[in-house]
Structures are given as C-alpha cells and as structure tokens.
Coordinates of C-alpha atoms in Angstrom, one line a residue:
X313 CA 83.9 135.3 94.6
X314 CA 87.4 135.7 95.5
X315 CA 89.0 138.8 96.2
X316 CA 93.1 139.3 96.0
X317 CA 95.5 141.1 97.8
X318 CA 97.2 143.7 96.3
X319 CA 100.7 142.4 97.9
X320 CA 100.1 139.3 95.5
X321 CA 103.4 138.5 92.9
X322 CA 101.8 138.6 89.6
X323 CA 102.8 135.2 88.7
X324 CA 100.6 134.0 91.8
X325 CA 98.1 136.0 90.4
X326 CA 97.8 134.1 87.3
X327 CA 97.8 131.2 89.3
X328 CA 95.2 131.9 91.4
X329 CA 93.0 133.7 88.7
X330 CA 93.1 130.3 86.7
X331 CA 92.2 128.5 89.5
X332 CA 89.5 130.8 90.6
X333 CA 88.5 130.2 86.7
X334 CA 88.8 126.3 87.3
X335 CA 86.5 126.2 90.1
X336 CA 83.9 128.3 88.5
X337 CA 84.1 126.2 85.5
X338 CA 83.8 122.6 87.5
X339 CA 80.8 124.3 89.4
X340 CA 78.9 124.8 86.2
X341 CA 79.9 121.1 85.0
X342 CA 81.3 122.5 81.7
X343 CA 84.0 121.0 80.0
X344 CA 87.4 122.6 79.0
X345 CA 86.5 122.2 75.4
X346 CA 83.5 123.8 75.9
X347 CA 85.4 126.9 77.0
X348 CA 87.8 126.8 74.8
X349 CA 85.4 126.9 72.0
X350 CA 83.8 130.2 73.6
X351 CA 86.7 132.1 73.4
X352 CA 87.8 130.6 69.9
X353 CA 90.8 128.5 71.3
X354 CA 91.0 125.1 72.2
X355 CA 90.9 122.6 75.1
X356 CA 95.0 122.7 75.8
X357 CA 94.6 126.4 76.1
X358 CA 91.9 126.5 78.8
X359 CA 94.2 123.9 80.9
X360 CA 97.0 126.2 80.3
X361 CA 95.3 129.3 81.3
X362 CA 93.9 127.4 84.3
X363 CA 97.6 126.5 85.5
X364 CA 98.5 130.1 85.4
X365 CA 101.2 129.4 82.3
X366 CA 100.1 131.8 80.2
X367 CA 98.3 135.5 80.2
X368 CA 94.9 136.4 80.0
X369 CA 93.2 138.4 77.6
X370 CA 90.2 140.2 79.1
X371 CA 87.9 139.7 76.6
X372 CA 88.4 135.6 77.2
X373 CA 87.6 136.3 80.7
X374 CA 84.9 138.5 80.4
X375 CA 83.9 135.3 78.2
X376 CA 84.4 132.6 80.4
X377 CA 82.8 134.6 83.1
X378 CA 79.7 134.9 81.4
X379 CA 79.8 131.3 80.5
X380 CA 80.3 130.3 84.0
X381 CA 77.0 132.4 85.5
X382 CA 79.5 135.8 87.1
X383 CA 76.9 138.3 86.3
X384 CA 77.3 140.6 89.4
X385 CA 79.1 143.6 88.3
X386 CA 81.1 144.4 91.2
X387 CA 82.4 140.9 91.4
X388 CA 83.2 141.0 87.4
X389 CA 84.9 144.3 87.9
X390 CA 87.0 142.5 90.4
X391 CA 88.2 139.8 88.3
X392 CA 88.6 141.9 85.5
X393 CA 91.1 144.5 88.0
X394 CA 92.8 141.3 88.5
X395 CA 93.2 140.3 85.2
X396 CA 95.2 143.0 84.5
X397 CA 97.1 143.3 87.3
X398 CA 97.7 139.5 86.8
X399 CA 99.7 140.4 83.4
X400 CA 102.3 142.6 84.8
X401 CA 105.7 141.0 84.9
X402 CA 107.6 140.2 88.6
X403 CA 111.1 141.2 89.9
X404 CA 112.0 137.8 88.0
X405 CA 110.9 139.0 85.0
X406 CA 114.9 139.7 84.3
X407 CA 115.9 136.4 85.2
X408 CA 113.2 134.6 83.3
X409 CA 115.7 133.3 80.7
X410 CA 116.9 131.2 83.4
X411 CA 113.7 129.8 84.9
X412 CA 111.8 127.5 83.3
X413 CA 107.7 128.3 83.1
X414 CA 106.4 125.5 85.9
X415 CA 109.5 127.1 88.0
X416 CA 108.4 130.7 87.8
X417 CA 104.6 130.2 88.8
X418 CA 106.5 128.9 92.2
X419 CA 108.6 132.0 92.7
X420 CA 105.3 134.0 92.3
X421 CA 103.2 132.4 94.9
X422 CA 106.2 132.7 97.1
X423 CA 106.1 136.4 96.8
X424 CA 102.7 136.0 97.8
X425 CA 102.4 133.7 100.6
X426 CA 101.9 134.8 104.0
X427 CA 103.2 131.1 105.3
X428 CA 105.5 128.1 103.8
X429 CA 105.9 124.4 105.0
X430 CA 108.9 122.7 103.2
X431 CA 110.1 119.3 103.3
X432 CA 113.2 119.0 101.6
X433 CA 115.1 115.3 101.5
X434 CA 118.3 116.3 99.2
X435 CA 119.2 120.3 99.8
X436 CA 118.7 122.3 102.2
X437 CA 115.4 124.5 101.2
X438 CA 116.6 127.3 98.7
X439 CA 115.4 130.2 100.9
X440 CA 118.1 129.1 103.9
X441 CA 120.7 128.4 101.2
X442 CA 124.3 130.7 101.6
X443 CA 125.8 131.9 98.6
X444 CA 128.4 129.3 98.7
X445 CA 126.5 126.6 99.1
X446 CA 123.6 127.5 96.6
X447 CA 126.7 128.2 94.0
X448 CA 127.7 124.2 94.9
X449 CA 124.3 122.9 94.5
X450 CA 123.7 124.8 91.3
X451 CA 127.2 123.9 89.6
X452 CA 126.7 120.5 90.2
X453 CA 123.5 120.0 88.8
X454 CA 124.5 122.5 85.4
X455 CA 126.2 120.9 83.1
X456 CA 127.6 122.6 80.3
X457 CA 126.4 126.0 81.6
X458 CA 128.8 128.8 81.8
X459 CA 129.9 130.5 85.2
X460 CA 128.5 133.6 83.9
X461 CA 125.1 132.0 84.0
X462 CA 125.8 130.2 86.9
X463 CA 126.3 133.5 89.2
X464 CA 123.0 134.6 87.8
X465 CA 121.2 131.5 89.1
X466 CA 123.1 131.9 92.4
X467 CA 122.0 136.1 92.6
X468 CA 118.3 134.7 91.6
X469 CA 118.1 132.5 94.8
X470 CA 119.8 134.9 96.8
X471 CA 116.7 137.7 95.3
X472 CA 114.2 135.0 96.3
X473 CA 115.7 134.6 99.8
X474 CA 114.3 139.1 100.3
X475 CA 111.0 137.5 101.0
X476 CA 112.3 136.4 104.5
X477 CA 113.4 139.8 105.5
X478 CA 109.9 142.0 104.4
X479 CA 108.3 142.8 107.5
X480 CA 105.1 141.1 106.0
X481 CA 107.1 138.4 104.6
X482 CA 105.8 134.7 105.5
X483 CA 106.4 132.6 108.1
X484 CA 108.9 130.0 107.1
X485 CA 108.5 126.4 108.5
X486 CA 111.1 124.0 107.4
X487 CA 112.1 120.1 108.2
X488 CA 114.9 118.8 106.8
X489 CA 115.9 115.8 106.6
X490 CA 119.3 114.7 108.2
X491 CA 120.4 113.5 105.1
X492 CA 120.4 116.9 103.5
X493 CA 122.6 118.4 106.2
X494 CA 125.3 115.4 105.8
X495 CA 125.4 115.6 102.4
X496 CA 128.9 117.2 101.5
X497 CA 127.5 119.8 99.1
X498 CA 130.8 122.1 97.9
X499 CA 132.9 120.0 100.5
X500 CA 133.6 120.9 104.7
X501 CA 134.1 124.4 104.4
X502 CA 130.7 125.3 102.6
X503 CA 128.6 123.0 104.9
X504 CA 130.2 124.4 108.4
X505 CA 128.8 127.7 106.9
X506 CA 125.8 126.5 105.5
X507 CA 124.6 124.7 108.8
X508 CA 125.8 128.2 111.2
X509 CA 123.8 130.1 108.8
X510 CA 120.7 127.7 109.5
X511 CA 121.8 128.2 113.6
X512 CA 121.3 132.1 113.1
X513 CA 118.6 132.0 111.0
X514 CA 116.6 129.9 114.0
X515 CA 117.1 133.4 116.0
X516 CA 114.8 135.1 113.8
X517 CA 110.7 134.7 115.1
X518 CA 109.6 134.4 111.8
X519 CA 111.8 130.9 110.8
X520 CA 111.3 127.8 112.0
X521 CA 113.8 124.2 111.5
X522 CA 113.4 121.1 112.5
X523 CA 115.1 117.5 111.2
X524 CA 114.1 114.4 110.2
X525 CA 117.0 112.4 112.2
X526 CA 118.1 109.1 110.8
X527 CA 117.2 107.6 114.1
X528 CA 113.2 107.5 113.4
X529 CA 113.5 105.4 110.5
X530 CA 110.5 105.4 107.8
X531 CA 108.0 107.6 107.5
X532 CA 105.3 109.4 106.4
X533 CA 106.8 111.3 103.5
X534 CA 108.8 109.3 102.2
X535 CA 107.7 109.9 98.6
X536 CA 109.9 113.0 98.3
X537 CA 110.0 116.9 99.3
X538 CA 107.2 119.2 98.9
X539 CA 105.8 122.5 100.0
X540 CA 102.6 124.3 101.1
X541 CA 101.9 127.7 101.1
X542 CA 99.0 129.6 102.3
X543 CA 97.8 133.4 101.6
X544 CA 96.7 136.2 103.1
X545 CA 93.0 136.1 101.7
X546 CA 91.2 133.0 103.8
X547 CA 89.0 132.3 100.9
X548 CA 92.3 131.7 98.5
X549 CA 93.4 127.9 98.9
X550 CA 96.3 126.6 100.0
X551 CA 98.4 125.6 97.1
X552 CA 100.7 122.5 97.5
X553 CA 103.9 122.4 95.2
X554 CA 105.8 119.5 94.2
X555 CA 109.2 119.3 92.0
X556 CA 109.7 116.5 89.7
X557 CA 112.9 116.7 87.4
X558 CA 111.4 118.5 84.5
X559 CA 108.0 120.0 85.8
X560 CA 106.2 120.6 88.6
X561 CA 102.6 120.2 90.3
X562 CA 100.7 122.5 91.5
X563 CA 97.8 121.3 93.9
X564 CA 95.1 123.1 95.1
X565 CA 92.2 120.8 95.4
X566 CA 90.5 120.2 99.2
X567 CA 91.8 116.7 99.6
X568 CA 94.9 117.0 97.8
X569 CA 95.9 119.8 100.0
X570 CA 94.6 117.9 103.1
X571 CA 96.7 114.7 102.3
X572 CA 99.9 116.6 102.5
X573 CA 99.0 118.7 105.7
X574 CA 98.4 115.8 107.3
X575 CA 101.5 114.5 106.4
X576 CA 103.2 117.9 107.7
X577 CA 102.1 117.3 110.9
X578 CA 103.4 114.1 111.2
X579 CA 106.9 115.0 110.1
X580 CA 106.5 117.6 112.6
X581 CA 105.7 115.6 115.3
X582 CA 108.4 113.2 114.6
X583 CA 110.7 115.5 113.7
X584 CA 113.4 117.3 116.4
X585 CA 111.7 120.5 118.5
X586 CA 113.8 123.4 117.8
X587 CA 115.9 123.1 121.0
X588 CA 117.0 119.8 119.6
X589 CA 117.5 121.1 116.0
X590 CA 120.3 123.3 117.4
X591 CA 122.0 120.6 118.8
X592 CA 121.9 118.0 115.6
X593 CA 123.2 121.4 114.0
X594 CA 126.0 121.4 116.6
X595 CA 126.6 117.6 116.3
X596 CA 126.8 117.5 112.7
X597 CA 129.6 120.3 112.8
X598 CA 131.7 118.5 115.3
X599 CA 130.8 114.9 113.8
X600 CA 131.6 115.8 110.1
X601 CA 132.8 119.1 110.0

C-alpha cells in the first residue's frame, strides 16, 4: 500500500487517494459499475471519486477496500487516516469561488510536490509571474469580470507562488518558450519587469529556466504546455497535468507519465543552459524592451 505524507495539500490527497483507489480496483479487474453498485452510487460517481473531484465518505472506502481484497488492518487504518485527512479544506478553500474544480486539484498537488517540470508556450509559468504581469494576463483573458475579482485572482497566484519560498518547497524546473517572453503581455513596462524578476529568480538554488529559442525550429512538444510533478513518497506516481480551455488532465499512468518525461528531456536538451538563458533574458530587454 501507499503511505502519504503528512506535508500533502488536501486536494492532492483526494487525488492521490482516488488514484490509489483506481489502481486497486484495475488490479482486481472490477469494473466502475461494479463499485459503484457496492457503495449504492453509480458508475460517474466512482470516476469522480477516482479523479479526486469529490470527497470521500469512509464508509464507501471501507467498502471499496473490502471489495478490492485490503484486509490488512494496519494498511486499512492508513487509508482510512487519509481519508479524513483528505476532506479537510486547503489555504484555497477561500478562493474557491474563483477556481474551477479540475483547477483546484492542480493547486493541491502543487502544495504537495517535492519537484515541478513546466513547459509553458503562451505565459510565462504562473509561479514566476509578478504581480503586474499576472494582473495583465488575467484581465485579458476575463471578460466581463469585475476588478474587484480580478485582484483576487491576481492575490491567489501571488499565494500559490509561497510554495517556492518554504524551505521544503519543490524544486522548480521551467522551459519557456521564446515566444512567451516576446509576447507583449501588459505592454514594455510589465515585461522588462517580468523578464528581471525571472533573472533574480535564476539566483535562487532551488529554480531553474531555460528557453525554447526560435532558432531550433520544431520540436518535440509541440502539442502544447504541460507539467510534471513528483512527491515526496517514491511509491506515489508522478502525476502529469495538462490544461485544455475548459478542463484539465490529470495523468498518472506508467506510460503516460513516461511519454511526457521523455519529452522533458528533450526540451531540455535543446533548450538554452542557464548561462545562456540569462543572456536571451538580457537580449530580449535590449531587443524589445
């Protein structure tokens, strides 16, 4: 069995519990309807509670693990702990009229992760964002939405970006591509700061940026932006998250998560070392700026 951290977000720990749930289920070869008609719900509510979008009631999980062949108390007991622990709301809870349900799992298992890859194409990643330039991104993209509730998204990603400065916070890996950083988000002013603040946040040990320059052409990841995090506990997968415009994937399978490491590393290796990041940085100030 699985055992969790107690530094875990508890929005990762739904996320992980269903998935934990998931991979005991597939193991047995039982069907979602199956469970779902144990604990008197239905098919949509086993994927649900497998995605981490909904709580979990411990007498369906005492349930399900009985139906999936957990009958070693001390590992029950553990799943059960977690369970409850899992239900508790996050920091975000406040902000959760703002976030959207596939959006708030992702904040969770940021909390959690001891390391993050990101490949971001249009922005740069929300975690490196400045206030000004995160206010410019989120304007542009809400329509009709008051600037009341527009400072609230901007303090939200501004929370988010705490994780960073934890002394067990994760290791943040990031490759931009060059794109992003010419793209005139909130006009001169907001990108000369945006792209210093990405130049002092290379100082820090725990951060690292590289670009995807225009001058390499295709490549490997061209089907859009995406990130990987990994955990603390070795036996947790690594969870791969992809945005789409209204939702979001979360990926956790072997090969899945194998497919886009391997296209990590490639970005990497193509991508600028970090001496050469900070002068793209430099060359995009004096070039544009």
């Amino acid at each position: 069995m699985t055992s969790f951290q107690t530094g875990s977000g508890p929005t990762a720990l739904r996320i992980m519990l269903g998935s934990q749930l998931r991979r005991l289920r597939e193991n047995k070869g039982i069907t979602r309807e199956e469970a779902g008609h144990l604990i008197r719900g239905s098919e949509s509510k086993i994927s649900r509670m497998e995605l981490g979008r909904v709580g979990f009631k411990e007498r369906d999980v005492a349930d399900l693990l009985t139906l999936y062949g957990v009958a070693d108390g001390e590992a029950r007991t553990a799943v059960m702990d977690l369970v409850e622990r899992a239900n508790e709301p996050g920091w975000w809870h406040r902000f959760n009229d703002l976030l959207p349900s596939w959006f708030q799992a992702y904040v969770g298992l940021e909390e959690a992760a001891t390391r993050i890859r990101t490949y971001e194409v249009q922005f740069v990643p929300g975690l490196l964002q400045t206030k000004e330039y995160a206010r410019a991104v989120i304007t542009a993209g809400a329509a009709g939405i008051g600037p009341a509730e527009i400072a609230r998204r901007v303090d939200l990603r501004m929370e988010r970006q705490r994780v960073l400065d934890r002394p067990d916070g994760p290791i943040f890996w990031a490759v931009i591509d060059e794109a992003a950083l010419r793209r005139p988000i909130g006009g001169a002013e907001v990108m000369r700061g945006q792209i210093q603040h990405l130049l002092e946040l290379m100082r820090l040990p725990g951060i690292t940026i590289q670009v995807m320059p225009f001058s390499y052409g295709g490549h490997s990841a061209e089907g859009g932006a995406f990130s990987i995090l990994r955990f603390g506990d070795k036996e947790l997968p690594d969870v791969v998250y992809v945005e789409q415009l209204a939702s979001a994937l979360y990926l956790d399978k072997r090969e899945e998560v194998d497919r886009y490491s391997e296209v990590m590393e490639r970005l990497c290796a193509v991508s600028t070392t970090p001496e050469a990041t900070v002068e793209i940085l430099q060359k995009i100030i004096s070039d544009r700026l």
